[in-house]
């Protein structure tokens, strides 16, 4: 087994010693850039600006100016040679090439995001479990489902910030839909005062939506499998008509906001769906600030995938989820086995805190739980429990800690196209 480290990257003191008083810039304004910005600030560093190859005039991102790469790398700003942290997944290689061409040396004058600690925590604020045969969306609201109170959330976040000094992000959902929590706006508002957060929802409810948007979650994702009839079939317990109505309410609410948060509709396009569905989604979102992201389906949580690896066939209740994949699972699993000696891709996401304060081992699995109360358990004890978990041996034996299609495509470029062959 490849040991878990939970916290990767350079310690704060080493980052401060390396960068010193040099002007610090971040290359990449997306989600990774924000995570790096938050982590560096928690380490006591103050980036001056983001870099971009062709920024628009007076561009601002995450509260910092966006400057042209050439403007910074080709000059000698006051304070000496700049220090650059590359925080872009897609542009990383080109950015490294540009830094080297400007005379910057890796690990002396520039780093990539991989050298920056970017711990993420998951806090479930509404009780739930995976819906639709373990297919990675939230169940419809059930009577009596438990909620995490805003007061309890404040206690959890306070301990998190002590346990993880460079915490850069909080996911406010795991197996339940956070929009069901009547105190969600208060929870988000408090979280955003300390660390950025993400809200994921199927948008089957819009209760408290205006207050939530005013609290400005950093990331607001609306999850949808299929479109129209296929949505109704795949999102068991969710109604297409309700979704359409609530999406219109969300669009109208975003128009009313002077400075609306970033909202992404994550359309999970499964096997056999008509290509016209993409255009239908675009028409539905036209004129609104909601971004469409067309994504590849997984069987999530991974519990039934591990069972499939061990018994050779999916469980009956999970079979529909396997059938909806639009890529070759067995081909991908073979590559995962070849890659199993590499580090766990999910190890920086911890702890996973349930609505009852129980701590889950991994955000990719529904089980196992570590059997402890987060607020009552010291951080070293949590790490010891996580790093000795037998479940990780099972997962890594089959390489499921590497089951990420973009990662596999980068690791095995000659074989990547085979994953999507019919």
Tab-separated table of C-alpha atoms in Angstrom:
chain	number	residue	atom	x	y	z
A	1	UNK	CA	0.000	0.000	0.000
A	2	UNK	CA	1.149	3.540	-0.780
A	3	UNK	CA	1.015	5.308	2.617
A	4	UNK	CA	-1.343	8.248	2.973
A	5	UNK	CA	0.145	11.570	3.983
A	6	UNK	CA	-3.091	13.662	4.107
A	7	UNK	CA	-1.092	16.905	3.900
A	8	UNK	CA	1.092	17.216	0.806
A	9	UNK	CA	3.313	20.053	-0.318
A	10	UNK	CA	5.863	22.255	1.417
A	11	UNK	CA	5.329	23.316	5.046
A	12	UNK	CA	4.434	26.959	5.588
A	13	UNK	CA	7.829	27.835	7.043
A	14	UNK	CA	9.662	26.376	4.041
A	15	UNK	CA	7.441	28.313	1.655
A	16	UNK	CA	8.141	31.537	3.534
A	17	UNK	CA	11.897	30.866	3.529
A	18	UNK	CA	11.911	30.014	-0.189
A	19	UNK	CA	9.851	32.976	-1.373
A	20	UNK	CA	11.141	35.495	1.129
A	21	UNK	CA	10.252	39.082	0.276
A	22	UNK	CA	10.141	38.553	-3.482
A	23	UNK	CA	6.999	39.672	-5.354
A	24	UNK	CA	4.700	36.649	-5.528
A	25	UNK	CA	2.373	35.919	-8.453
A	26	UNK	CA	-0.093	33.119	-9.207
A	27	UNK	CA	-0.551	31.824	-12.733
A	28	UNK	CA	-4.115	30.551	-13.107
A	29	UNK	CA	-7.385	32.140	-11.983
A	30	UNK	CA	-9.622	29.056	-11.740
A	31	UNK	CA	-10.551	26.825	-8.832
A	32	UNK	CA	-6.981	25.613	-8.331
A	33	UNK	CA	-5.783	29.217	-8.333
A	34	UNK	CA	-8.229	30.113	-5.565
A	35	UNK	CA	-7.189	27.090	-3.488
A	36	UNK	CA	-3.532	28.065	-3.839
A	37	UNK	CA	-4.296	31.704	-2.994
A	38	UNK	CA	-6.087	30.731	0.225
A	39	UNK	CA	-3.357	28.272	1.237
A	40	UNK	CA	-0.547	30.768	0.644
A	41	UNK	CA	-2.337	33.453	2.620
A	42	UNK	CA	-2.788	31.009	5.492
A	43	UNK	CA	0.960	30.407	5.302
A	44	UNK	CA	1.550	34.117	5.869
A	45	UNK	CA	2.280	35.006	2.237
A	46	UNK	CA	0.636	37.751	0.176
A	47	UNK	CA	0.397	37.174	-3.596
A	48	UNK	CA	0.312	40.445	-5.512
A	49	UNK	CA	-1.632	39.399	-8.600
A	50	UNK	CA	-2.662	36.619	-10.956
A	51	UNK	CA	-0.959	36.110	-14.301
A	52	UNK	CA	-2.698	35.500	-17.624
A	53	UNK	CA	-1.438	35.283	-21.188
A	54	UNK	CA	-4.067	37.748	-22.447
A	55	UNK	CA	-5.912	39.463	-19.608
A	56	UNK	CA	-8.709	41.889	-20.289
A	57	UNK	CA	-8.251	45.504	-19.249
A	58	UNK	CA	-8.498	46.091	-15.509
A	59	UNK	CA	-9.299	42.418	-14.911
A	60	UNK	CA	-9.807	41.304	-11.309
A	61	UNK	CA	-9.933	37.708	-10.041
A	62	UNK	CA	-10.595	36.658	-6.455
A	63	UNK	CA	-9.937	40.239	-5.406
A	64	UNK	CA	-6.512	40.509	-7.082
A	65	UNK	CA	-5.518	42.202	-10.342
A	66	UNK	CA	-4.830	39.996	-13.361
A	67	UNK	CA	-1.623	40.983	-15.164
A	68	UNK	CA	-0.108	39.945	-18.471
A	69	UNK	CA	2.533	37.233	-18.130
A	70	UNK	CA	5.011	39.126	-20.336
A	71	UNK	CA	4.548	42.266	-18.250
A	72	UNK	CA	5.808	40.430	-15.146
A	73	UNK	CA	8.274	37.860	-16.467
A	74	UNK	CA	10.078	40.142	-18.914
A	75	UNK	CA	10.695	42.918	-16.411
A	76	UNK	CA	12.516	43.239	-13.110
A	77	UNK	CA	9.862	44.511	-10.712
A	78	UNK	CA	10.851	46.452	-7.658
A	79	UNK	CA	11.890	43.880	-5.097
A	80	UNK	CA	13.854	41.678	-7.510
A	81	UNK	CA	13.118	38.547	-9.484
A	82	UNK	CA	9.482	37.487	-9.126
A	83	UNK	CA	8.347	34.205	-7.649
A	84	UNK	CA	5.591	32.378	-9.534
A	85	UNK	CA	3.258	29.603	-8.414
A	86	UNK	CA	1.646	27.883	-11.397
A	87	UNK	CA	-1.933	27.030	-10.421
A	88	UNK	CA	-3.375	25.837	-13.718
A	89	UNK	CA	-3.976	22.190	-14.597
A	90	UNK	CA	-4.467	22.580	-18.338
A	91	UNK	CA	-1.800	25.253	-18.899
A	92	UNK	CA	0.807	23.900	-16.527
A	93	UNK	CA	3.354	22.649	-19.065
A	94	UNK	CA	3.174	25.804	-21.178
A	95	UNK	CA	3.497	27.949	-18.062
A	96	UNK	CA	6.580	26.046	-16.922
A	97	UNK	CA	8.106	26.524	-20.376
A	98	UNK	CA	7.460	30.276	-20.200
A	99	UNK	CA	8.986	30.512	-16.732
A	100	UNK	CA	12.125	28.692	-17.828
A	101	UNK	CA	12.396	30.889	-20.916
A	102	UNK	CA	12.322	33.922	-18.614
A	103	UNK	CA	15.246	32.514	-16.643
A	104	UNK	CA	13.257	31.250	-13.663
A	105	UNK	CA	14.376	27.971	-12.130
A	106	UNK	CA	11.923	25.404	-10.791
A	107	UNK	CA	11.900	25.052	-7.007
A	108	UNK	CA	13.951	28.241	-6.739
A	109	UNK	CA	11.910	30.829	-8.626
A	110	UNK	CA	8.698	28.987	-9.396
A	111	UNK	CA	6.596	26.085	-8.142
A	112	UNK	CA	3.496	24.285	-9.365
A	113	UNK	CA	0.333	23.857	-7.334
A	114	UNK	CA	1.552	20.366	-6.390
A	115	UNK	CA	4.079	21.945	-4.019
A	116	UNK	CA	1.388	23.926	-2.187
A	117	UNK	CA	-0.644	22.246	0.573
A	118	UNK	CA	-4.311	22.358	-0.457
A	119	UNK	CA	-6.272	20.486	2.227
A	120	UNK	CA	-10.024	20.201	1.722
A	121	UNK	CA	-12.652	19.138	4.260
A	122	UNK	CA	-16.128	17.737	3.665
A	123	UNK	CA	-18.941	18.640	6.048
A	124	UNK	CA	-22.355	17.078	5.547
A	125	UNK	CA	-24.976	19.569	6.689
A	126	UNK	CA	-27.989	17.467	5.634
A	127	UNK	CA	-28.306	13.733	6.209
A	128	UNK	CA	-28.520	11.631	3.078
A	129	UNK	CA	-27.336	8.662	1.106
A	130	UNK	CA	-26.567	8.061	-2.551
A	131	UNK	CA	-29.567	7.974	-4.857
A	132	UNK	CA	-30.485	5.831	-7.831
A	133	UNK	CA	-28.396	2.721	-7.310
A	134	UNK	CA	-25.321	4.559	-6.085
A	135	UNK	CA	-25.262	6.999	-8.963
A	136	UNK	CA	-23.752	10.062	-7.424
A	137	UNK	CA	-26.624	12.423	-6.780
A	138	UNK	CA	-28.702	13.317	-3.766
A	139	UNK	CA	-31.879	11.689	-2.592
A	140	UNK	CA	-35.149	13.558	-2.519
A	141	UNK	CA	-35.946	15.095	0.833
A	142	UNK	CA	-37.196	12.639	3.434
A	143	UNK	CA	-39.285	13.527	6.455
A	144	UNK	CA	-37.267	13.575	9.634
A	145	UNK	CA	-33.839	13.795	7.972
A	146	UNK	CA	-31.242	15.234	10.310
A	147	UNK	CA	-29.609	18.616	9.793
A	148	UNK	CA	-26.428	20.130	11.198
A	149	UNK	CA	-27.246	23.337	13.046
A	150	UNK	CA	-25.364	26.534	12.299
A	151	UNK	CA	-24.101	26.537	15.906
A	152	UNK	CA	-22.634	23.048	15.532
A	153	UNK	CA	-21.128	24.000	12.184
A	154	UNK	CA	-19.304	26.908	13.820
A	155	UNK	CA	-17.770	24.509	16.342
A	156	UNK	CA	-16.723	22.115	13.581
A	157	UNK	CA	-15.155	24.849	11.466
A	158	UNK	CA	-13.276	26.321	14.434
A	159	UNK	CA	-11.688	22.926	15.145
A	160	UNK	CA	-10.976	22.361	11.447
A	161	UNK	CA	-9.064	25.610	11.168
A	162	UNK	CA	-6.945	24.560	14.143
A	163	UNK	CA	-6.415	21.012	12.849
A	164	UNK	CA	-5.698	22.166	9.290
A	165	UNK	CA	-4.000	25.597	9.407
A	166	UNK	CA	-3.786	25.777	5.586
A	167	UNK	CA	-7.331	24.582	4.950
A	168	UNK	CA	-8.261	26.037	1.573
A	169	UNK	CA	-11.768	24.744	0.889
A	170	UNK	CA	-14.857	23.166	2.460
A	171	UNK	CA	-17.400	21.017	0.624
A	172	UNK	CA	-20.804	21.489	2.264
A	173	UNK	CA	-22.259	18.271	0.957
A	174	UNK	CA	-21.506	14.579	0.896
A	175	UNK	CA	-24.515	12.257	0.678
A	176	UNK	CA	-27.297	14.747	1.429
A	177	UNK	CA	-28.529	17.858	-0.374
A	178	UNK	CA	-27.475	20.951	1.617
A	179	UNK	CA	-30.371	23.042	0.299
A	180	UNK	CA	-32.640	21.027	2.593
A	181	UNK	CA	-30.956	22.635	5.609
A	182	UNK	CA	-32.985	25.700	6.712
A	183	UNK	CA	-29.849	27.304	8.218
A	184	UNK	CA	-27.721	26.878	5.092
A	185	UNK	CA	-27.387	30.619	4.405
A	186	UNK	CA	-26.036	31.201	7.922
A	187	UNK	CA	-23.668	28.237	7.524
A	188	UNK	CA	-22.360	29.468	4.173
A	189	UNK	CA	-22.006	33.047	5.365
A	190	UNK	CA	-19.946	31.976	8.365
A	191	UNK	CA	-17.824	29.596	6.311
A	192	UNK	CA	-17.034	32.178	3.636
A	193	UNK	CA	-15.760	34.574	6.287
A	194	UNK	CA	-13.036	32.027	7.030
A	195	UNK	CA	-12.603	29.702	4.032
A	196	UNK	CA	-14.283	29.312	0.615
A	197	UNK	CA	-16.979	26.669	0.305
A	198	UNK	CA	-18.900	24.709	-2.318
A	199	UNK	CA	-22.612	23.891	-2.306
A	200	UNK	CA	-23.773	20.973	-4.495
A	201	UNK	CA	-27.498	20.480	-5.059
A	202	UNK	CA	-30.026	18.799	-7.319
A	203	UNK	CA	-32.176	21.950	-6.956
A	204	UNK	CA	-35.336	20.085	-5.998
A	205	UNK	CA	-35.897	22.822	-3.429
A	206	UNK	CA	-35.368	26.578	-3.545
A	207	UNK	CA	-36.267	27.362	0.046
A	208	UNK	CA	-34.024	30.157	1.281
A	209	UNK	CA	-32.403	30.561	-2.138
A	210	UNK	CA	-32.152	34.372	-2.070
A	211	UNK	CA	-30.517	34.332	1.368
A	212	UNK	CA	-28.105	31.619	0.220
A	213	UNK	CA	-27.020	33.546	-2.873
A	214	UNK	CA	-26.563	36.670	-0.755
A	215	UNK	CA	-24.208	34.641	1.463
A	216	UNK	CA	-22.125	34.091	-1.722
A	217	UNK	CA	-20.837	30.529	-1.650
A	218	UNK	CA	-17.646	30.451	-3.668
A	219	UNK	CA	-18.927	27.567	-5.800
A	220	UNK	CA	-22.569	26.659	-6.378
A	221	UNK	CA	-23.067	23.507	-8.443
A	222	UNK	CA	-26.398	22.241	-9.756
A	223	UNK	CA	-26.220	18.511	-10.560
A	224	UNK	CA	-28.337	16.961	-13.304
A	225	UNK	CA	-28.260	13.553	-14.975
A	226	UNK	CA	-29.970	13.498	-18.358
A	227	UNK	CA	-32.464	15.968	-19.788
A	228	UNK	CA	-36.252	15.831	-19.872
A	229	UNK	CA	-37.451	12.227	-19.889
A	230	UNK	CA	-33.944	10.877	-19.303
A	231	UNK	CA	-33.588	13.172	-16.273
A	232	UNK	CA	-36.825	11.842	-14.848
A	233	UNK	CA	-35.654	8.258	-15.379
A	234	UNK	CA	-32.183	8.673	-13.895
A	235	UNK	CA	-32.852	11.055	-11.011
A	236	UNK	CA	-35.120	8.727	-9.049
A	237	UNK	CA	-37.141	10.759	-6.595
A	238	UNK	CA	-36.529	14.017	-8.463
A	239	UNK	CA	-39.092	15.600	-10.768
A	240	UNK	CA	-38.147	17.281	-14.056
A	241	UNK	CA	-41.014	19.781	-13.805
A	242	UNK	CA	-39.893	20.829	-10.324
A	243	UNK	CA	-36.310	21.124	-11.497
A	244	UNK	CA	-37.275	23.308	-14.483
A	245	UNK	CA	-39.307	25.593	-12.255
A	246	UNK	CA	-36.559	25.869	-9.661
A	247	UNK	CA	-33.917	26.504	-12.307
A	248	UNK	CA	-35.983	29.425	-13.594
A	249	UNK	CA	-36.210	30.745	-10.030
A	250	UNK	CA	-32.438	30.442	-9.681
A	251	UNK	CA	-31.856	32.285	-12.960
A	252	UNK	CA	-34.162	35.103	-11.880
A	253	UNK	CA	-32.496	35.309	-8.458
A	254	UNK	CA	-29.051	35.561	-10.052
A	255	UNK	CA	-30.224	38.447	-12.223
A	256	UNK	CA	-31.419	40.261	-9.095
A	257	UNK	CA	-28.017	39.892	-7.400
A	258	UNK	CA	-25.599	42.770	-8.039
A	259	UNK	CA	-22.597	40.486	-7.668
A	260	UNK	CA	-23.888	36.912	-8.013
A	261	UNK	CA	-21.794	33.888	-7.057
A	262	UNK	CA	-20.450	31.583	-9.731
A	263	UNK	CA	-23.051	28.935	-10.583
A	264	UNK	CA	-22.298	25.854	-12.701
A	265	UNK	CA	-24.849	23.386	-14.039
A	266	UNK	CA	-23.029	20.062	-14.055
A	267	UNK	CA	-24.767	17.988	-16.707
A	268	UNK	CA	-23.667	14.363	-16.297
A	269	UNK	CA	-24.041	12.899	-19.782
A	270	UNK	CA	-24.590	9.153	-19.588
A	271	UNK	CA	-24.535	6.364	-22.165
A	272	UNK	CA	-27.041	6.636	-24.991
A	273	UNK	CA	-28.109	10.233	-24.409
A	274	UNK	CA	-28.826	12.244	-27.519
A	275	UNK	CA	-26.201	14.796	-28.494
A	276	UNK	CA	-29.061	17.272	-28.896
A	277	UNK	CA	-29.373	17.353	-25.103
A	278	UNK	CA	-26.282	19.520	-24.874
A	279	UNK	CA	-27.817	22.107	-27.181
A	280	UNK	CA	-31.074	21.889	-25.221
A	281	UNK	CA	-29.230	22.704	-22.019
A	282	UNK	CA	-27.477	25.619	-23.711
A	283	UNK	CA	-30.821	27.026	-24.860
A	284	UNK	CA	-32.262	26.642	-21.378
A	285	UNK	CA	-29.346	28.557	-19.841
A	286	UNK	CA	-29.081	31.215	-22.550
A	287	UNK	CA	-29.061	34.737	-21.173
A	288	UNK	CA	-28.277	33.638	-17.622
A	289	UNK	CA	-24.927	33.728	-15.784
A	290	UNK	CA	-25.057	29.947	-15.204
A	291	UNK	CA	-22.186	28.050	-16.840
A	292	UNK	CA	-22.801	24.636	-18.410
A	293	UNK	CA	-20.271	21.896	-17.659
A	294	UNK	CA	-20.751	18.628	-19.580
A	295	UNK	CA	-19.221	15.873	-17.483
A	296	UNK	CA	-18.429	12.177	-17.572
A	297	UNK	CA	-20.413	9.859	-15.279
A	298	UNK	CA	-18.890	7.728	-12.530
A	299	UNK	CA	-20.428	5.207	-10.174
A	300	UNK	CA	-20.284	7.181	-6.952
A	301	UNK	CA	-19.770	6.586	-4.132
A	302	UNK	CA	-17.168	3.956	-5.052
A	303	UNK	CA	-18.523	1.281	-2.667
A	304	UNK	CA	-20.190	-0.757	-5.459
A	305	UNK	CA	-17.106	-0.369	-7.685
A	306	UNK	CA	-14.935	-1.976	-5.014
A	307	UNK	CA	-17.510	-4.743	-4.671
A	308	UNK	CA	-17.443	-5.207	-8.448
A	309	UNK	CA	-13.649	-5.565	-8.372
A	310	UNK	CA	-13.822	-8.162	-5.616
A	311	UNK	CA	-16.739	-10.286	-6.840
A	312	UNK	CA	-16.553	-9.764	-10.601
A	313	UNK	CA	-20.094	-8.441	-11.056
A	314	UNK	CA	-22.055	-5.426	-9.853
A	315	UNK	CA	-24.602	-5.777	-7.085
A	316	UNK	CA	-28.191	-5.863	-8.318
A	317	UNK	CA	-29.067	-2.420	-6.968
A	318	UNK	CA	-25.951	-0.878	-8.555
A	319	UNK	CA	-26.265	-2.524	-11.997
A	320	UNK	CA	-28.176	0.399	-13.589
A	321	UNK	CA	-25.390	2.803	-12.591
A	322	UNK	CA	-22.762	0.622	-14.280
A	323	UNK	CA	-24.879	0.372	-17.422
A	324	UNK	CA	-25.085	4.164	-17.736
A	325	UNK	CA	-21.315	4.662	-17.948
A	326	UNK	CA	-20.232	5.932	-21.355
A	327	UNK	CA	-16.666	4.633	-20.981
A	328	UNK	CA	-15.041	1.240	-20.583
A	329	UNK	CA	-14.926	0.431	-16.878
A	330	UNK	CA	-12.849	-2.735	-17.260
A	331	UNK	CA	-10.311	-0.932	-19.451
A	332	UNK	CA	-10.043	1.850	-16.887
A	333	UNK	CA	-9.695	-0.591	-13.997
A	334	UNK	CA	-6.841	-2.343	-15.802
A	335	UNK	CA	-5.007	0.990	-16.077
A	336	UNK	CA	-5.744	1.670	-12.405
A	337	UNK	CA	-4.022	-1.573	-11.445
A	338	UNK	CA	-0.995	-0.561	-13.520
A	339	UNK	CA	-0.979	2.767	-11.650
A	340	UNK	CA	-1.666	1.503	-8.137
A	341	UNK	CA	1.848	2.202	-6.856
A	342	UNK	CA	1.132	5.942	-7.216
A	343	UNK	CA	-0.227	8.136	-4.379
A	344	UNK	CA	-3.916	8.328	-3.563
A	345	UNK	CA	-5.580	11.108	-5.537
A	346	UNK	CA	-8.067	11.831	-2.756
A	347	UNK	CA	-5.783	11.905	0.251
A	348	UNK	CA	-5.858	15.701	0.615
A	349	UNK	CA	-9.657	15.576	1.156
A	350	UNK	CA	-10.058	14.936	4.887
A	351	UNK	CA	-11.794	14.876	7.257
A	352	UNK	CA	-15.211	13.827	5.975
A	353	UNK	CA	-17.619	14.865	8.717
A	354	UNK	CA	-21.169	13.523	8.756
A	355	UNK	CA	-24.228	15.377	9.951
A	356	UNK	CA	-23.948	13.376	13.208
A	357	UNK	CA	-20.247	14.397	13.548
A	358	UNK	CA	-19.057	10.870	12.743
A	359	UNK	CA	-15.932	10.901	10.568
A	360	UNK	CA	-15.832	9.019	7.276
A	361	UNK	CA	-12.614	7.532	5.965
A	362	UNK	CA	-12.919	8.867	2.401
A	363	UNK	CA	-15.263	11.186	0.527
A	364	UNK	CA	-15.367	8.704	-2.379
A	365	UNK	CA	-16.966	6.009	-0.237
A	366	UNK	CA	-20.113	5.780	1.851
A	367	UNK	CA	-18.354	3.321	4.176
A	368	UNK	CA	-16.399	2.815	6.341
A	369	UNK	CA	-16.764	5.327	9.130
A	370	UNK	CA	-13.918	5.751	11.602
A	371	UNK	CA	-16.261	5.420	14.565
A	372	UNK	CA	-15.372	8.667	16.306
A	373	UNK	CA	-16.977	12.051	16.983
A	374	UNK	CA	-15.001	14.767	15.205
A	375	UNK	CA	-15.384	17.382	17.927
A	376	UNK	CA	-14.286	14.918	20.606
A	377	UNK	CA	-11.287	13.476	18.752
A	378	UNK	CA	-7.806	14.943	18.567
A	379	UNK	CA	-6.307	15.478	15.118
A	380	UNK	CA	-3.349	13.086	15.641
A	381	UNK	CA	-5.798	10.335	16.592
A	382	UNK	CA	-7.879	10.967	13.465
A	383	UNK	CA	-4.784	10.785	11.275
A	384	UNK	CA	-3.654	7.565	12.950
A	385	UNK	CA	-7.064	5.978	12.334
A	386	UNK	CA	-7.098	7.093	8.728
A	387	UNK	CA	-3.569	6.053	7.902
A	388	UNK	CA	-4.036	2.550	9.333
A	389	UNK	CA	-7.421	1.792	7.757
A	390	UNK	CA	-7.706	-1.692	6.229
A	391	UNK	CA	-10.156	-0.323	3.658
A	392	UNK	CA	-7.346	1.600	1.971
A	393	UNK	CA	-5.494	-1.678	1.370
A	394	UNK	CA	-8.574	-3.080	-0.389
A	395	UNK	CA	-9.060	0.075	-2.455
A	396	UNK	CA	-5.421	0.388	-3.476
A	397	UNK	CA	-5.128	-3.324	-4.297
A	398	UNK	CA	-7.481	-2.639	-7.220
A	399	UNK	CA	-6.053	0.811	-7.939
A	400	UNK	CA	-9.340	2.575	-7.221
A	401	UNK	CA	-7.407	5.385	-5.553
A	402	UNK	CA	-6.328	6.230	-9.142
A	403	UNK	CA	-9.763	5.965	-10.785
A	404	UNK	CA	-9.903	9.389	-12.382
A	405	UNK	CA	-10.267	9.477	-16.165
A	406	UNK	CA	-8.327	12.720	-16.808
A	407	UNK	CA	-5.467	11.440	-14.639
A	408	UNK	CA	-5.448	8.064	-16.410
A	409	UNK	CA	-5.490	9.815	-19.779
A	410	UNK	CA	-2.423	11.842	-18.835
A	411	UNK	CA	-0.644	8.841	-17.372
A	412	UNK	CA	-1.423	6.520	-20.305
A	413	UNK	CA	-1.943	8.780	-23.347
A	414	UNK	CA	-1.521	5.954	-25.867
A	415	UNK	CA	-4.341	3.981	-24.234
A	416	UNK	CA	-6.634	6.818	-23.221
A	417	UNK	CA	-8.712	6.799	-26.403
A	418	UNK	CA	-9.619	3.157	-25.804
A	419	UNK	CA	-11.544	4.135	-22.689
A	420	UNK	CA	-14.288	5.726	-24.766
A	421	UNK	CA	-14.450	3.202	-27.608
A	422	UNK	CA	-17.758	1.382	-27.829
